[in-house]
Short mmCIF file of C-alpha atoms in Angstrom, two decimals:
data_model
loop_
_atom_site.label_atom_id
_atom_site.label_comp_id
_atom_site.label_asym_id
_atom_site.label_seq_id
_atom_site.Cartn_x
_atom_site.Cartn_y
_atom_site.Cartn_z
CA MET A 1 131.48 13.96 65.08
CA LYS A 2 128.66 15.61 63.15
CA MET A 3 126.57 13.21 61.04
CA ALA A 4 125.63 14.55 57.49
CA PRO A 5 121.58 14.97 57.34
CA GLN A 6 121.69 11.97 54.95
CA ASP A 7 123.33 9.88 57.65
CA VAL A 8 120.53 9.94 60.28
CA LYS A 9 118.03 7.03 60.39
CA PRO A 10 114.86 8.06 58.72
CA THR A 11 112.54 6.46 61.43
CA ARG A 12 109.96 8.11 63.55
CA SER A 13 111.73 8.26 66.62
CA GLU A 14 114.68 10.04 65.06
CA LEU A 15 112.19 12.47 63.67
CA LEU A 16 110.89 13.11 67.33
CA GLU A 17 114.39 13.36 68.73
CA ILE A 18 115.34 15.83 66.08
CA LYS A 19 112.30 18.04 66.42
CA LYS A 20 113.16 18.14 70.38
CA ARG A 21 116.63 19.02 69.70
CA ILE A 22 115.65 22.00 67.29
CA LYS A 23 113.26 23.44 69.80
CA LEU A 24 115.94 23.22 72.44
CA THR A 25 118.72 24.77 70.05
CA GLN A 26 116.47 27.38 69.14
CA SER A 27 115.64 28.52 72.85
CA GLY A 28 119.43 28.34 73.52
CA TYR A 29 119.98 30.67 70.65
CA LYS A 30 117.53 33.03 71.93
CA ILE A 31 119.12 33.15 75.22
CA LEU A 32 122.58 33.57 73.64
CA LYS A 33 121.28 36.34 71.67
CA MET A 34 119.95 38.12 74.67
CA LYS A 35 123.17 37.50 76.55
CA ARG A 36 124.99 38.74 73.49
CA ASP A 37 122.80 41.99 73.49
CA GLY A 38 123.32 42.46 77.47
CA LEU A 39 126.91 42.14 77.07
CA ILE A 40 127.24 44.79 74.37
CA LEU A 41 125.26 47.21 76.75
CA GLU A 42 127.37 46.62 79.50
CA PHE A 43 130.45 47.40 77.33
CA PHE A 44 128.94 50.69 75.78
CA LYS A 45 128.36 51.69 79.71
CA ILE A 46 132.12 50.92 80.29
CA LEU A 47 133.49 52.61 77.09
CA GLU A 48 133.02 55.97 78.10
CA GLU A 49 134.75 55.51 81.23
CA ALA A 50 137.62 53.69 79.58
CA LYS A 51 137.99 56.71 76.99
CA GLN A 52 137.91 59.30 79.88
CA ILE A 53 140.52 57.36 82.11
CA ARG A 54 142.76 56.99 79.28
CA GLY A 55 142.70 60.55 78.49
CA LYS A 56 143.55 61.40 81.99
CA ILE A 57 146.59 58.77 82.22
CA GLN A 58 147.72 60.45 79.12
CA LYS A 59 147.32 63.97 80.63
CA ASP A 60 148.82 62.92 84.33
CA TYR A 61 151.76 61.06 82.43
CA ASP A 62 152.52 64.29 80.37
CA ASP A 63 152.21 66.31 83.42
CA ALA A 64 154.70 64.19 85.61
CA MET A 65 157.12 63.54 83.23
CA LYS A 66 157.40 67.26 82.61
CA LYS A 67 157.59 67.81 86.49
CA ALA A 68 160.16 65.01 86.47
CA THR A 69 162.32 66.84 84.05
CA ILE A 70 162.36 70.16 85.79
CA ALA A 71 163.16 68.47 88.60
CA GLU A 72 166.15 66.59 87.24
CA ALA A 73 167.23 70.09 85.65
CA VAL A 74 166.93 72.15 88.63
CA ASP A 75 168.17 69.78 91.41
CA GLY A 76 170.44 67.45 89.11
CA ALA A 77 169.74 63.64 88.31
CA ILE A 78 171.82 62.65 91.48
CA ALA A 79 169.51 64.46 93.80
CA VAL A 80 166.32 63.04 91.96
CA HIS A 81 167.78 59.67 91.97
CA SER A 82 168.65 59.84 95.58
CA ALA A 83 165.25 61.03 96.64
CA ALA A 84 163.69 58.07 94.63
CA PHE A 85 165.98 55.50 96.40
CA ALA A 86 164.76 57.04 99.75
CA ARG A 87 160.95 56.25 99.53
CA ARG A 88 159.65 54.59 102.51
CA SER A 89 156.11 53.99 101.59
CA HIS A 90 155.50 51.71 98.74
CA PRO A 91 151.90 51.39 97.12
CA GLU A 92 150.31 47.99 97.25
CA ILE A 93 147.20 46.61 95.38
CA SER A 94 144.47 44.14 96.44
CA LEU A 95 142.43 42.32 93.87
CA ARG A 96 138.89 41.37 94.63
CA SER A 97 136.54 39.86 92.11
CA ARG A 98 132.80 41.00 91.37
CA ASN A 99 130.38 39.25 88.76
CA LEU A 100 129.32 41.16 85.92
CA MET A 101 126.81 39.22 83.76
CA GLY A 102 128.46 35.96 84.55
CA ILE A 103 132.03 37.35 84.17
CA VAL A 104 134.24 37.36 86.93
CA VAL A 105 135.91 41.22 86.64
CA PRO A 106 138.55 42.27 89.11
CA LYS A 107 138.03 45.00 91.62
CA ILE A 108 141.51 46.63 92.17
CA ASP A 109 142.26 48.76 95.46
CA ALA A 110 145.46 50.69 96.08
CA THR A 111 146.71 51.66 99.37
CA LEU A 112 149.49 53.92 100.33
CA VAL A 113 149.61 55.52 96.78
CA LYS A 114 149.33 59.01 98.06
CA SER A 115 151.63 60.31 100.65
CA THR A 116 152.53 63.64 102.56
CA VAL A 117 156.09 65.20 102.20
CA ASP A 118 156.91 63.85 105.78
CA GLN A 119 155.88 60.33 104.89
CA ARG A 120 158.22 60.18 101.65
CA GLY A 121 161.49 59.19 103.48
CA TYR A 122 163.70 61.67 101.73
CA GLY A 123 164.92 64.83 103.86
CA ILE A 124 162.93 68.34 103.20
CA ILE A 125 165.90 70.29 103.50
CA GLY A 126 168.19 68.28 101.35
CA THR A 127 165.56 68.45 98.24
CA SER A 128 163.30 70.99 96.59
CA THR A 129 159.81 71.41 95.76
CA TYR A 130 160.36 70.50 92.08
CA ILE A 131 161.14 66.69 93.51
CA ASP A 132 157.90 67.12 95.70
CA GLU A 133 155.95 68.38 92.82
CA ALA A 134 157.25 65.39 90.44
CA THR A 135 156.83 62.69 93.34
CA ALA A 136 153.09 63.96 93.69
CA ALA A 137 152.38 64.09 90.10
CA PHE A 138 153.63 60.55 89.66
CA GLU A 139 151.86 59.42 92.79
CA LYS A 140 148.54 60.93 91.07
CA LEU A 141 149.45 58.99 87.92
CA VAL A 142 149.82 55.61 89.70
CA GLU A 143 146.58 56.19 91.14
CA THR A 144 144.91 56.99 87.76
CA MET A 145 146.81 53.74 86.59
CA VAL A 146 144.95 51.66 89.24
CA GLN A 147 141.40 52.83 88.41
CA ALA A 148 142.53 52.25 84.56
CA ALA A 149 143.90 48.92 85.38
CA GLU A 150 140.29 47.74 86.81
CA ILE A 151 138.27 49.57 83.69
CA GLU A 152 140.72 48.10 80.94
CA THR A 153 140.36 44.60 82.54
CA THR A 154 136.81 44.68 82.60
CA MET A 155 136.55 45.85 79.02
CA LYS A 156 139.03 43.27 77.89
CA LYS A 157 137.02 40.48 79.60
CA LEU A 158 133.67 41.89 78.41
CA LEU A 159 135.21 42.20 74.88
CA ASP A 160 136.46 38.10 75.07
CA GLU A 161 133.15 37.15 76.41
CA ILE A 162 131.09 39.18 73.34
CA GLU A 163 133.47 37.37 70.85
CA LYS A 164 132.94 34.12 72.38
CA THR A 165 128.92 34.50 72.75
CA LYS A 166 128.90 36.07 69.10
CA ARG A 167 130.81 32.77 67.67
CA ARG A 168 128.27 30.90 69.58
CA VAL A 169 125.14 32.56 68.27
CA ASN A 170 126.54 32.54 64.55
CA ALA A 171 127.37 28.65 65.04
CA LEU A 172 123.65 27.96 66.15
CA GLU A 173 122.30 30.30 63.48
CA TYR A 174 124.31 29.32 60.43
CA LYS A 175 125.55 25.82 61.06
CA VAL A 176 123.76 23.92 63.85
CA ILE A 177 119.85 25.05 63.29
CA PRO A 178 120.09 24.57 59.66
CA GLU A 179 121.84 21.23 59.64
CA LEU A 180 119.08 20.08 62.07
CA LYS A 181 116.43 21.37 59.81
CA GLU A 182 117.96 19.68 57.05
CA SER A 183 118.07 16.14 58.96
CA GLU A 184 114.31 16.81 59.62
CA SER A 185 113.27 17.55 56.38
CA PHE A 186 115.32 14.72 55.00
CA ILE A 187 113.54 11.93 57.39
CA GLN A 188 110.30 13.59 56.91
CA LEU A 189 110.78 13.16 52.92
CA ARG A 190 112.32 9.64 53.50
CA LEU A 191 109.19 8.44 55.63
CA GLU A 192 106.50 9.96 53.14
CA GLU A 193 108.32 8.20 50.49
CA MET A 194 108.53 5.05 52.48
CA GLU A 195 104.81 5.63 53.22
CA ARG A 196 103.85 5.93 49.25
CA GLU A 197 106.08 2.82 48.52
CA ASN A 198 104.14 0.82 51.12
CA THR A 199 100.77 2.11 49.63
CA PHE A 200 101.63 1.14 46.08
CA ARG A 201 103.15 -2.37 47.43
CA LEU A 202 100.06 -2.85 48.93
CA LYS A 203 98.10 -1.85 46.04
CA ARG A 204 100.15 -4.34 43.83
CA ILE A 205 99.64 -7.27 46.28
CA LYS A 206 95.98 -6.31 46.45
CA ASN A 207 95.77 -6.40 42.51
CA LYS A 208 97.71 -9.73 42.49
CA ALA A 209 95.45 -11.21 44.84
CA THR A 210 92.51 -10.05 43.17
CA ALA A 211 93.79 -11.30 39.76
CA ARG A 212 94.76 -14.77 41.24
CA ALA A 213 91.27 -14.90 42.74
CA ALA A 214 89.64 -14.03 39.57
CA ALA A 215 91.96 -16.78 37.62
CA GLU A 216 91.08 -19.36 40.26
CA ALA A 217 87.26 -18.47 39.41
CA ALA A 218 87.63 -18.71 35.94
CA ALA A 219 89.54 -22.03 36.26
CA ALA A 220 86.64 -23.37 38.66
CA MET A 221 84.00 -22.38 36.11
CA ALA A 222 85.84 -24.31 33.03
CA MET B 1 148.41 41.89 98.48
CA MET B 2 150.10 42.51 95.20
CA GLU B 3 152.37 44.72 93.54
CA PHE B 4 153.08 47.74 91.14
CA ALA B 5 155.62 47.30 88.57
CA VAL B 6 157.31 49.23 85.61
CA LEU B 7 159.13 48.11 83.04
CA GLY B 8 161.22 50.20 80.74
CA SER B 9 164.01 52.83 80.29
CA GLU B 10 165.82 54.48 83.34
CA GLU B 11 164.34 57.69 82.09
CA PHE B 12 160.68 56.09 82.01
CA THR B 13 161.03 54.32 85.57
CA LEU B 14 162.86 57.07 87.74
CA GLY B 15 159.52 59.06 88.06
CA PHE B 16 157.73 55.63 89.63
CA ARG B 17 160.63 55.28 91.85
CA LEU B 18 159.83 58.71 93.33
CA ALA B 19 156.04 57.31 93.57
CA GLY B 20 157.44 54.50 95.84
CA VAL B 21 156.93 51.83 93.14
CA ARG B 22 159.76 49.27 94.33
CA ARG B 23 159.29 46.65 91.36
CA VAL B 24 161.11 48.94 88.83
CA TYR B 25 162.84 47.12 85.88
CA ALA B 26 165.08 49.26 83.66
CA VAL B 27 166.40 47.18 81.02
CA ARG B 28 168.03 47.70 77.57
CA PRO B 29 165.91 47.49 74.44
CA GLU B 30 167.36 44.20 73.53
CA GLU B 31 166.22 42.49 76.86
CA TYR B 32 162.81 43.92 76.79
CA GLU B 33 160.46 41.53 75.22
CA ALA B 34 162.01 38.67 77.38
CA LYS B 35 161.53 40.79 80.65
CA LEU B 36 158.09 41.61 79.51
CA LEU B 37 157.03 38.13 79.01
CA GLU B 38 158.73 37.04 82.21
CA LEU B 39 156.77 39.72 84.28
CA THR B 40 153.42 38.81 82.68
CA GLU B 41 153.89 35.43 84.39
CA ASP B 42 154.75 36.56 87.50
CA SER B 43 151.61 36.10 90.07
CA THR B 44 152.77 38.63 92.63
CA LEU B 45 152.13 41.44 90.41
CA GLY B 46 148.81 43.22 89.96
CA ILE B 47 149.65 46.04 87.65
CA LEU B 48 152.71 46.28 85.22
CA ALA B 49 153.12 49.58 83.65
CA ILE B 50 155.05 49.93 80.23
CA ASN B 51 155.85 52.86 77.89
CA SER B 52 153.75 52.46 74.79
CA SER B 53 156.92 53.35 72.47
CA ASP B 54 158.83 50.60 73.94
CA LEU B 55 156.13 48.17 72.71
CA THR B 56 157.26 48.89 69.03
CA THR B 57 160.39 46.48 69.70
CA VAL B 58 158.39 43.63 70.65
CA SER B 59 157.13 40.72 68.49
CA ALA B 60 153.46 40.68 67.51
CA HIS B 61 153.16 37.50 69.55
CA GLY B 62 154.65 38.86 72.48
CA ARG B 63 152.60 42.06 72.27
CA ARG B 64 149.43 40.07 71.98
CA LYS B 65 150.56 37.82 74.82
CA ALA B 66 151.13 40.80 77.13
CA MET B 67 148.28 42.91 76.13
CA GLU B 68 145.71 40.28 76.81
CA ASN B 69 147.08 39.44 79.96
CA ILE B 70 144.77 39.74 83.14
CA SER B 71 147.14 39.05 86.11
CA PRO B 72 149.15 41.30 85.90
CA VAL B 73 147.00 43.65 84.13
CA VAL B 74 149.69 45.71 81.67
CA ILE B 75 148.85 49.22 81.30
CA GLN B 76 150.48 51.47 78.65
CA VAL B 77 151.30 54.98 79.11
CA GLY B 78 152.87 57.75 77.03
CA GLY B 79 150.63 56.88 74.08
CA GLU B 80 147.33 55.33 72.28
CA GLU B 81 145.95 52.19 73.42
CA ASP B 82 146.04 50.75 69.94
CA ASP B 83 145.69 47.04 71.29
CA LEU B 84 142.45 47.45 73.15
CA ARG B 85 141.15 49.74 70.11
CA GLU B 86 141.96 46.77 67.73
CA LYS B 87 140.03 44.33 70.33
CA VAL B 88 137.18 46.72 70.26
CA LYS B 89 137.05 46.61 66.56
CA SER B 90 137.22 42.98 66.05
CA ALA B 91 134.62 42.36 68.73
CA ILE B 92 132.14 44.92 67.96
CA GLY B 93 132.93 45.54 64.19
CA VAL B 94 133.18 49.11 64.46
CA ASP B 95 136.12 51.57 65.54
CA LEU B 96 134.37 53.11 68.54
CA TYR B 97 137.59 54.94 69.45
CA LYS B 98 137.65 56.92 66.26
CA SER B 99 136.95 60.75 66.61
CA GLU B 100 135.35 62.93 64.30
CA SER B 101 138.87 64.49 63.51
CA ASP B 102 140.37 60.98 62.34
#
């Protein structure tokens, strides 16, 4: 539990300890501030990519849905459904990780996303080009989504780290360092006060001793 | 190896079946949130695709849990990525997704 500045022991060793802690905290604060700035720079680098990929997803999705609707209208829902259930190849995702300023971010790769007509598993004669076009459009959408997953996850992780670092920087700047400084000045004031009290006490003792010596001298004279 | 999954209405998921996605979950709106939360716990999934408009039926807690999930990554299609926009706003303090026309 954190102690109030008045709860610390007003001793020289405690003052030295607090001074050491202030120095350490200030260097930690500077490092965290640099980390926060570095993370924000990385974030801005990725932001443009994220905006572009979001636009691409939207475009690919609209295109794919349009083509699927046309395929259903021309060939009928049953033909589209049977083509969908006949698919042989299935997209697979591999997740690796990489380090970005101390944050582990994913590197996502996908295999078997795009396929040729003969790899799709449904008959060429029984289906129309509209189904092929819709399939190709959805394969393109899946590919874009895999790219977006990597970028958006990196962005989410960066944002979490930025928030965490910001909170730490603020805690050091507005709470920890001011409290330590307050404790430091409290101990300094207390030590000065104790020194003044001591000087005063010594002076009184000296005065008393002088007075006693004078009294004794006077008594001897009489 | 992980898999790609899709959650949504029959209409939304059909195209993904055409693209060869095996893990397709076509659910009714009342079952949507439970299924979404169940899939976000599935470690065999790498990416989960959902429709942005379906997210309006999900509670704020469920939505936040799903969108902050990393494994699988939940990707919205068919609308704006408002959750990411909000996250940027709270972390950076400025709405960086705001265009000049907004």
